[in-house]
GROMACS .gro file of C-alpha atoms in nm:
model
  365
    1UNK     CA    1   2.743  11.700  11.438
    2UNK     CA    2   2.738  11.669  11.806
    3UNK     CA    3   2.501  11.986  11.826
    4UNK     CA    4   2.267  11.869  11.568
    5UNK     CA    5   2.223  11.537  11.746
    6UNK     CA    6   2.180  11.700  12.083
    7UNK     CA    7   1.828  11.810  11.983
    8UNK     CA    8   1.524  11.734  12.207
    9UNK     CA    9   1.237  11.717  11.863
   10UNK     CA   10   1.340  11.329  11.859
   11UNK     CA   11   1.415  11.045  12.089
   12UNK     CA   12   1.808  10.880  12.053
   13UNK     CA   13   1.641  10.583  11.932
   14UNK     CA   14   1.472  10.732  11.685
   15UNK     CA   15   1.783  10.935  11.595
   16UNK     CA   16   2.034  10.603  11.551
   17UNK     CA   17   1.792  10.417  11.344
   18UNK     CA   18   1.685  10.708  11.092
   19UNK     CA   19   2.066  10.807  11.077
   20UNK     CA   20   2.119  10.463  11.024
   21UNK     CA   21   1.899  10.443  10.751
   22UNK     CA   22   2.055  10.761  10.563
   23UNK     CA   23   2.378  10.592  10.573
   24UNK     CA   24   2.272  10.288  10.447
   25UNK     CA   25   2.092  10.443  10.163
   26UNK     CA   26   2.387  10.625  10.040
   27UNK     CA   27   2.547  10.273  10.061
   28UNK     CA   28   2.345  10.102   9.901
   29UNK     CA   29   2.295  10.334   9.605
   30UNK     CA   30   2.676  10.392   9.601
   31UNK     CA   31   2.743  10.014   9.619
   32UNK     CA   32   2.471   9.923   9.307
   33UNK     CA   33   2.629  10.205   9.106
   34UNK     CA   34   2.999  10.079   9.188
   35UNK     CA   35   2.923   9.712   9.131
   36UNK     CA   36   3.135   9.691   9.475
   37UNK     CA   37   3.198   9.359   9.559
   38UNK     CA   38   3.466   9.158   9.757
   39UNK     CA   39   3.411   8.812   9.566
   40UNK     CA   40   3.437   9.008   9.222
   41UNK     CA   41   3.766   9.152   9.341
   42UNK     CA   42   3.892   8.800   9.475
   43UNK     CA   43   3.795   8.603   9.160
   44UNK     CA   44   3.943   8.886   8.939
   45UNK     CA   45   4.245   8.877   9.159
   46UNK     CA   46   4.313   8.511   9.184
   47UNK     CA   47   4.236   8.468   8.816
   48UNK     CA   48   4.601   8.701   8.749
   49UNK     CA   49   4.470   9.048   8.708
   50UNK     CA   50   4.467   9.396   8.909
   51UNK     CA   51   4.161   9.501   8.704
   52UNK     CA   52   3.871   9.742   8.763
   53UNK     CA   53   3.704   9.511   9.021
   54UNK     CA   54   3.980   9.485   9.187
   55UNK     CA   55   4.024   9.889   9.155
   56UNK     CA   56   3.667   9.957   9.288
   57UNK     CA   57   3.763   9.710   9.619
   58UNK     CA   58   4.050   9.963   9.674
   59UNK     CA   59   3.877  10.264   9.628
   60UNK     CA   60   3.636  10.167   9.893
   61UNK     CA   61   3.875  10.015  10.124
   62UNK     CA   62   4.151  10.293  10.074
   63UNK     CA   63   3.859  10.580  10.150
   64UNK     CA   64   3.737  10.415  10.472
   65UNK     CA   65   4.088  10.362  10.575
   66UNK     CA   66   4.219  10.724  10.554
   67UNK     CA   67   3.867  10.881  10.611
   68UNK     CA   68   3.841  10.660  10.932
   69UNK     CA   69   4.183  10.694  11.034
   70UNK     CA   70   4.162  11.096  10.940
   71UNK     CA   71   3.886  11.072  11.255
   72UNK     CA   72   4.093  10.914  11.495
   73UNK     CA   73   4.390  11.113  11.399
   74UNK     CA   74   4.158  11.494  11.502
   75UNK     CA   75   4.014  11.311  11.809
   76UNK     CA   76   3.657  11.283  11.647
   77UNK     CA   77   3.657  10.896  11.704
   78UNK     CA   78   3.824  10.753  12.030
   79UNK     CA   79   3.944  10.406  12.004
   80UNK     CA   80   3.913  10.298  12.333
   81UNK     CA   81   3.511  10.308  12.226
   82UNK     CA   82   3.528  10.081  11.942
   83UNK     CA   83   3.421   9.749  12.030
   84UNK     CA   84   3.680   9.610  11.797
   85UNK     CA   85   3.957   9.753  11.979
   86UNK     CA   86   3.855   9.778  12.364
   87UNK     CA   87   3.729   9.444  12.378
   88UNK     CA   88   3.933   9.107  12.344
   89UNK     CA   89   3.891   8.896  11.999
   90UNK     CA   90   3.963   8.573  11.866
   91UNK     CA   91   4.198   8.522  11.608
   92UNK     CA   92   4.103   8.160  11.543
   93UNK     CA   93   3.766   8.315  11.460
   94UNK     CA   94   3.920   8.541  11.190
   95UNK     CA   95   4.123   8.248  11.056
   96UNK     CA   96   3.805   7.993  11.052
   97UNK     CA   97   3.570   8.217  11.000
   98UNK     CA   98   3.720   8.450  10.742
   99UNK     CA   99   3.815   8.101  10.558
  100UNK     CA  100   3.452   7.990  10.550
  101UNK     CA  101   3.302   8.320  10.459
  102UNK     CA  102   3.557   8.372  10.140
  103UNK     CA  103   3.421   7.998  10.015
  104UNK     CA  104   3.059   8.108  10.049
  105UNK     CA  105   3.099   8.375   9.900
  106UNK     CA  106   3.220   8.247   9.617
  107UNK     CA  107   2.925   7.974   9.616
  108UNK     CA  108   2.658   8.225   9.657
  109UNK     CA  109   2.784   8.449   9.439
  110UNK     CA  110   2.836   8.765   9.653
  111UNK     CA  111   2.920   8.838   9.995
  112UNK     CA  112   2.651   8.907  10.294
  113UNK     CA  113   2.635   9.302  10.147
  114UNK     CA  114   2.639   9.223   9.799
  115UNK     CA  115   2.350   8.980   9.768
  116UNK     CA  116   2.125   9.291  10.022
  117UNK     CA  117   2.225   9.485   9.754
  118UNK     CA  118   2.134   9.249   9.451
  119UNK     CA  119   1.790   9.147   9.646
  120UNK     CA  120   1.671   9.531   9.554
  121UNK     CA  121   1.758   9.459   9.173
  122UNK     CA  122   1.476   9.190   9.150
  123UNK     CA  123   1.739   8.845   9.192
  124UNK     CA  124   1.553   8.637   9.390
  125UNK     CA  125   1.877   8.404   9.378
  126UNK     CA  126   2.042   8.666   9.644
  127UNK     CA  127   1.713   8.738   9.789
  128UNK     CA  128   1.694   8.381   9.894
  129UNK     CA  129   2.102   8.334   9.971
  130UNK     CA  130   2.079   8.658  10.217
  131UNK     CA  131   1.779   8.503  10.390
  132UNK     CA  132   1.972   8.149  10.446
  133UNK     CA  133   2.264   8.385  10.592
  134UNK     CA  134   2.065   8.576  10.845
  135UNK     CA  135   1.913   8.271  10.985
  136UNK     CA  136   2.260   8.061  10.995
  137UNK     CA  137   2.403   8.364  11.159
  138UNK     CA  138   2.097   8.391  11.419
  139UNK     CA  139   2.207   8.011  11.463
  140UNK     CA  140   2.537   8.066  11.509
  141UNK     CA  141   2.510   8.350  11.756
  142UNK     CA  142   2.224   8.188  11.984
  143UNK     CA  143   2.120   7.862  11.830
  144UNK     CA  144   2.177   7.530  11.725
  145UNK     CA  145   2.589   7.625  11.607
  146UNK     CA  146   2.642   7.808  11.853
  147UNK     CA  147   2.846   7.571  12.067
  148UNK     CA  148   3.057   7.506  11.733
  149UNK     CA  149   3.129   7.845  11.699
  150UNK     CA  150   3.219   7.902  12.080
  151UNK     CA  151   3.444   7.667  12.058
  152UNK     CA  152   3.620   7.774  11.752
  153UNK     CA  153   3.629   8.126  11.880
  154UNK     CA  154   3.787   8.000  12.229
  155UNK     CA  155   4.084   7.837  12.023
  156UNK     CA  156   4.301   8.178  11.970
  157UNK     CA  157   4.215   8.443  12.235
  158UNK     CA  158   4.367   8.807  12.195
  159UNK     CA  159   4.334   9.064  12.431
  160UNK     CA  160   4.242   9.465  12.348
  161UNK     CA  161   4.652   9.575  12.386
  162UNK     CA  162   4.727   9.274  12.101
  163UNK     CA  163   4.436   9.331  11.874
  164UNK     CA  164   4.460   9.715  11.828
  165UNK     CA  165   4.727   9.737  11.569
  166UNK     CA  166   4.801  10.101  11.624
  167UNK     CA  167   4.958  10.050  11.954
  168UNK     CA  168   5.261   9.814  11.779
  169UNK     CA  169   5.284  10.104  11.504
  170UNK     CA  170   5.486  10.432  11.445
  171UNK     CA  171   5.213  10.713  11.452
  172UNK     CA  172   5.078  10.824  11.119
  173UNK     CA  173   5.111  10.457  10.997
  174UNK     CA  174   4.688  10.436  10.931
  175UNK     CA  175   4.656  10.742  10.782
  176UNK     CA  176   5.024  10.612  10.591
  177UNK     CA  177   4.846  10.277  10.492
  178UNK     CA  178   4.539  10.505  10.392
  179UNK     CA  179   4.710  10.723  10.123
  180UNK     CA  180   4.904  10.408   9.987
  181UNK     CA  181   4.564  10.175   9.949
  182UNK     CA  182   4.417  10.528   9.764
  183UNK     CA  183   4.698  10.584   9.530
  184UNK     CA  184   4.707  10.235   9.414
  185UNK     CA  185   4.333  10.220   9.369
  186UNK     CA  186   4.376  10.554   9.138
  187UNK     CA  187   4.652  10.370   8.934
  188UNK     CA  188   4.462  10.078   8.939
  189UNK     CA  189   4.120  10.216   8.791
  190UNK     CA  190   4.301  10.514   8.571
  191UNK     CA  191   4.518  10.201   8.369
  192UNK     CA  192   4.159  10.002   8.365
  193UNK     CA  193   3.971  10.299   8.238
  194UNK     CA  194   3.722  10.277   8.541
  195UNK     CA  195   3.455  10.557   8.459
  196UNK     CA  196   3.434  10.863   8.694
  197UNK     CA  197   3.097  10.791   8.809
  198UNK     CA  198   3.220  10.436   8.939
  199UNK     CA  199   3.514  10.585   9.093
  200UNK     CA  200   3.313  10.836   9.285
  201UNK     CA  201   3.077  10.592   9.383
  202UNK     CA  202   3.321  10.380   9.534
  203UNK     CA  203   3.444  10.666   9.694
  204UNK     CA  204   3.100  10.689   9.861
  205UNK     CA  205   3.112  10.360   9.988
  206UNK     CA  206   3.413  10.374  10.176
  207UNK     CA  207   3.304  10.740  10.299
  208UNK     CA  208   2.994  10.587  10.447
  209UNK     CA  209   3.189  10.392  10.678
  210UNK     CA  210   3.359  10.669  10.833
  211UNK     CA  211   3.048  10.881  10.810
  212UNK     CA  212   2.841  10.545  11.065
  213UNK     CA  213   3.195  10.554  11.279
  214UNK     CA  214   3.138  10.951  11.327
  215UNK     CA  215   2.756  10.950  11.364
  216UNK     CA  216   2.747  10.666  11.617
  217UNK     CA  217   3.028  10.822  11.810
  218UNK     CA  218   2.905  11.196  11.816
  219UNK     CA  219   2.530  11.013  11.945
  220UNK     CA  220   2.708  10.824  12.220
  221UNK     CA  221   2.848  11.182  12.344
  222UNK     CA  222   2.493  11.368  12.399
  223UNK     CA  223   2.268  11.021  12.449
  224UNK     CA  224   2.131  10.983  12.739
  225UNK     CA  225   2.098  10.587  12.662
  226UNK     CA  226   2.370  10.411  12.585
  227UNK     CA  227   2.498  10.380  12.221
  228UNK     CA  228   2.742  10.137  12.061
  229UNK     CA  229   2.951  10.301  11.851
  230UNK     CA  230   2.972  10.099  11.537
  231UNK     CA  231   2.951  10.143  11.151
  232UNK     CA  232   2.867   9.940  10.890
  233UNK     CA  233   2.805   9.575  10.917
  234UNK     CA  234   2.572   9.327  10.745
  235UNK     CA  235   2.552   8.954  10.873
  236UNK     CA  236   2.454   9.047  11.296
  237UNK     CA  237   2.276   9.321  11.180
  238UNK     CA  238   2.068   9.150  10.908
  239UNK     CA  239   1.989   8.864  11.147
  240UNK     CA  240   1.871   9.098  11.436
  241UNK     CA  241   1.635   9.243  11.133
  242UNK     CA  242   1.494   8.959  11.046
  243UNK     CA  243   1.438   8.796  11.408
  244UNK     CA  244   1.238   9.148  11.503
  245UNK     CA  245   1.026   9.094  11.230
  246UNK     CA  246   0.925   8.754  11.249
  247UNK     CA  247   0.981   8.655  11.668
  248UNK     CA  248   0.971   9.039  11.884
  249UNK     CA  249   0.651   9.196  11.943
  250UNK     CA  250   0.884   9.528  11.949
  251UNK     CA  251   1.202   9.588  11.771
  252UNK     CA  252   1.481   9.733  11.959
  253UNK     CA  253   1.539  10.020  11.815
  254UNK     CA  254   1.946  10.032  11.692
  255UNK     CA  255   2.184  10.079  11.450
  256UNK     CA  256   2.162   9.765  11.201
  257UNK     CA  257   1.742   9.821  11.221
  258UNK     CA  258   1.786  10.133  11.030
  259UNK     CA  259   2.096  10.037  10.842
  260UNK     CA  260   1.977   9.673  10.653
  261UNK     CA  261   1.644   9.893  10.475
  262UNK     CA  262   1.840  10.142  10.416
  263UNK     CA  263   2.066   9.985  10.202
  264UNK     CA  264   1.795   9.829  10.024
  265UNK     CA  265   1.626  10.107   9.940
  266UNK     CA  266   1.958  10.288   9.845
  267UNK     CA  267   2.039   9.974   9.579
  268UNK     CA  268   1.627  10.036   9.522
  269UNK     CA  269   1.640  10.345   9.406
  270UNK     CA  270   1.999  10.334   9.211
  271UNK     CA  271   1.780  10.018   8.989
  272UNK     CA  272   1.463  10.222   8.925
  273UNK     CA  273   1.639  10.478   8.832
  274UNK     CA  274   1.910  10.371   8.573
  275UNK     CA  275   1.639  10.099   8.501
  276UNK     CA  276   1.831   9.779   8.562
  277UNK     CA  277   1.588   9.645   8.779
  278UNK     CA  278   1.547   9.286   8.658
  279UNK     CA  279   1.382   8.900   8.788
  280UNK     CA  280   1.666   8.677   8.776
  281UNK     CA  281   1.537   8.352   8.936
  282UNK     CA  282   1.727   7.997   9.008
  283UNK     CA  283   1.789   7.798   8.745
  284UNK     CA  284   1.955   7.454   8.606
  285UNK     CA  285   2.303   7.682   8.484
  286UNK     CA  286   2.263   7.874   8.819
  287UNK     CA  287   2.236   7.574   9.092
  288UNK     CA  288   2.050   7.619   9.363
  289UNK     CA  289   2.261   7.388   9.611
  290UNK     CA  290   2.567   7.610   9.555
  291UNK     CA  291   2.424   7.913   9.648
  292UNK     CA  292   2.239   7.736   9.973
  293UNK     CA  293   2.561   7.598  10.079
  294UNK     CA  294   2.748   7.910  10.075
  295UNK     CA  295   2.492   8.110  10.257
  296UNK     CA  296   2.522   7.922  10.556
  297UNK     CA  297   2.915   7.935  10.543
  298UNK     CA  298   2.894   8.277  10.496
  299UNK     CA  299   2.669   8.333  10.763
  300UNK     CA  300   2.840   8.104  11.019
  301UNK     CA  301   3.169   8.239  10.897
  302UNK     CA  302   3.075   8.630  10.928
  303UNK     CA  303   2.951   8.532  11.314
  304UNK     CA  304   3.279   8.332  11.367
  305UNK     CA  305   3.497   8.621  11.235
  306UNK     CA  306   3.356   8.946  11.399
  307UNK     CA  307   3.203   9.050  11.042
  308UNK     CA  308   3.110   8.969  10.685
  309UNK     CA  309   3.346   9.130  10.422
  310UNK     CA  310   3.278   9.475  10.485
  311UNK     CA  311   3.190   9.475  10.872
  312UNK     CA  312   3.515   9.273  10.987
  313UNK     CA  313   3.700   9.345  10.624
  314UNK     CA  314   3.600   9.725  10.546
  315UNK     CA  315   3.483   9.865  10.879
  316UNK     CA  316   3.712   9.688  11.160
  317UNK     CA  317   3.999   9.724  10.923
  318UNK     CA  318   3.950  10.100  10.911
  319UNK     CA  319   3.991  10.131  11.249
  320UNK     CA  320   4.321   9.863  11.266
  321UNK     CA  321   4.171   9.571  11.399
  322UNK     CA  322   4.423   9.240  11.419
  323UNK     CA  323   4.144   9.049  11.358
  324UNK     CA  324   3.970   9.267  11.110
  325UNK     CA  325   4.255   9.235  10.887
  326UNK     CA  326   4.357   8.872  10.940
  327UNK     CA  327   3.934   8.768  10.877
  328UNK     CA  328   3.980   8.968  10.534
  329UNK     CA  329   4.290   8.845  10.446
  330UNK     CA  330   4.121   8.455  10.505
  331UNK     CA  331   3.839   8.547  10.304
  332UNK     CA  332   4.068   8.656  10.031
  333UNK     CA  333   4.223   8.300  10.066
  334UNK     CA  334   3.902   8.123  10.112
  335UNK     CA  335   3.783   8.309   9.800
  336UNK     CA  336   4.073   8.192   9.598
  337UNK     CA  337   4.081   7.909   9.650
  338UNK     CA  338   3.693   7.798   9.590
  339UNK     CA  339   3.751   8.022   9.266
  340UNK     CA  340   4.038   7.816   9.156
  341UNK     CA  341   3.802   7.489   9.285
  342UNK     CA  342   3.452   7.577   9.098
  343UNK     CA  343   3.490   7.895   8.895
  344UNK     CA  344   3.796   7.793   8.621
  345UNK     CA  345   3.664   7.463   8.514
  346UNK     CA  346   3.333   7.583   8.504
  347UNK     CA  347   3.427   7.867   8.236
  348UNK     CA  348   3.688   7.637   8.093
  349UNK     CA  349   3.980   7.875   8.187
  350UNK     CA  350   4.317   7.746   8.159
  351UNK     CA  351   4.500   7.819   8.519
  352UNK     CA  352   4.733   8.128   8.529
  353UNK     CA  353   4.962   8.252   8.801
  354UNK     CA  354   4.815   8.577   8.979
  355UNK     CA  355   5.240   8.685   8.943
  356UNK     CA  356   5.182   8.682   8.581
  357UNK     CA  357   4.860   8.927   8.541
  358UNK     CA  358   5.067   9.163   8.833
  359UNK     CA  359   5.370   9.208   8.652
  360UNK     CA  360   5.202   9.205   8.315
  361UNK     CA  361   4.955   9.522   8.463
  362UNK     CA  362   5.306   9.756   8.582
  363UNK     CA  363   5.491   9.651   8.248
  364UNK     CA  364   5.182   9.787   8.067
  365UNK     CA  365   5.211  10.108   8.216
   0.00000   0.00000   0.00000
């Protein structure tokens, strides 16, 4: 990869963003075509069943895991340049943050990716929701909450040593974890009869984040500029998209610029051509306030944490992150419990112990 990058025909910004945008495409077709979505999972979960949302989740998690892990492991991605690793974090962040973002999620329906993804399918109701993230994440990194979320962040410091996880594990336990989440997932959507063309799907999803891990990293070898190496990630990214378009004369040129279209054109193209494409507006059943509310948690949440659900859940727990994993496991909470809150009395579902639908699933098989 390193070679092919190395060529002089275009400039490295032009290189990151159209890169970018090829990953994102891939993950946004692969994510419409999955239905992959954390709040889907969560609800599913919480409600007392290891079903096929829940399988999809997996698959995608459980590939970038051991596909990530599989880099660092052959020396293809070095740790010490991931931000999420060489860099202290805050772990009251993950906590507060991950909390926040697994209630708005639930609100709006879909996490920071999926409503990107649903905004291609012609539902204006995520359209709208991913908008009122990206501007309460602009004001939570630089505006009016940002103080607020300073000051939550500043509560629970870790430094680089405590928040890589690999260095307080046995080697091989990544790539250990990796092969566990993928077996699972494979048990999980062969008992729910998950079709092949979702499974693979999924399977591109998760691939996609070790595929922006090893693109960004082989760039930042033969760049002459300087190049972050990152992967995928939705709430910074979509808020430095849609500042560039509506305040900067110029965009700078990066890695979320080509990756936010990208995706949208992916989940674009996956509609037209299955033909699901569809209007879906706001309505009396749907609630507008809900899904306004949960945008901004989500977006000051993702800030707060490091990363929506796949940035700080997906992509910094592929590479070990403490607070990766401790933001996803929040959200999972968060999630629960505003689906417990708002979801079961709205469909009139009696409440049911997530034990039972676990040990009913392995006694099935």
């Amino acid at each position: 990869m390193e070679q092919l990058l190395a060529t002089d025909a275009l400039s490295d910004s032009t290189k990151i963003v159209l890169g970018a945008g090829v990953i994102g495409l891939i993950f946004g077709y692969c994510a419409q075509q999955s239905r992959f979505c954390l709040r889907a999972a969560c609800l599913e979960f919480w409600g007392g069943r290891l079903g096929p949302k829940v399988a999809v989740w997996l698959i995608v998690f459980g590939t970038a895991l051991l596909a990530v892990q599989h880099l660092i492991a052959t020396g293809r991605l070095n740790p010490l340049d991931v931000r999420q690793l060489a860099m202290a974090g805050s772990l009251s962040g993950a906590i507060v943050g991950g909390l926040m973002f697994g209630v708005g999620m639930v609100l709006a329906r879909g996490c920071a990716s999926r409503l990107l993804v649903l905004s291609a399918t012609g539902n204006v109701r995520a359209l709208v929701a991913g908008l009122v993230v990206t501007v309460a994440a602009q004001a939570s990194l630089s505006g009016i909450l940002s103080p607020v979320r300073e000051a939550v962040n500043r509560l629970w410091v870790v430094g680089p040593n405590a928040r890589n996880l690999a260095l307080h594990l046995p080697d091989g336990t990544g790539l250990a974890l990796g092969l566990a989440c993928v077996a699972l997932a494979a048990f999980l959507a062969w008992r729910n009869k998950v079709g092949l063309w979702t499974a693979a799907t999924a399977v591109g999803v998760g691939l996609t984040i070790a595929l922006g891990w090893a693109f960004t990293a082989a760039l930042s070898h033969v760049s002459f500029e300087p190049v972050t190496v990152s992967s995928v990630t939705f709430t910074g990214p979509s808020a430095d998209t849609l500042m560039a378009l509506i305040v900067r004369p110029e965009m700078v040129m990066n890695f979320g610029i080509g990756l936010v279209p990208g995706v949208f054109a992916g989940s674009l193209i996956a509609t037209l051509a299955h033909r699901e494409f569809r209007v879906q507006t706001f309505d009396a059943e749907s609630g507008t306030i809900r899904y306004l509310v949960g945008a901004v948690l989500m977006g000051f949440g993702g800030m707060a944490a490091g990363g929506c659900a796949v940035g700080a859940g997906v992509t910094g727990g592929s590479v070990l992150s403490l607070t990766a994993w401790v933001a996803l496991l929040c959200m999972w909470i968060g999630g629960g419990l505003a689906g417990i809150v708002l979801e079961r009395p709205a469909a009139g579902a009696p409440p049911q112990g997530w034990t039972t639908g676990i040990l009913a699933t392995f006694r099935r098989s």
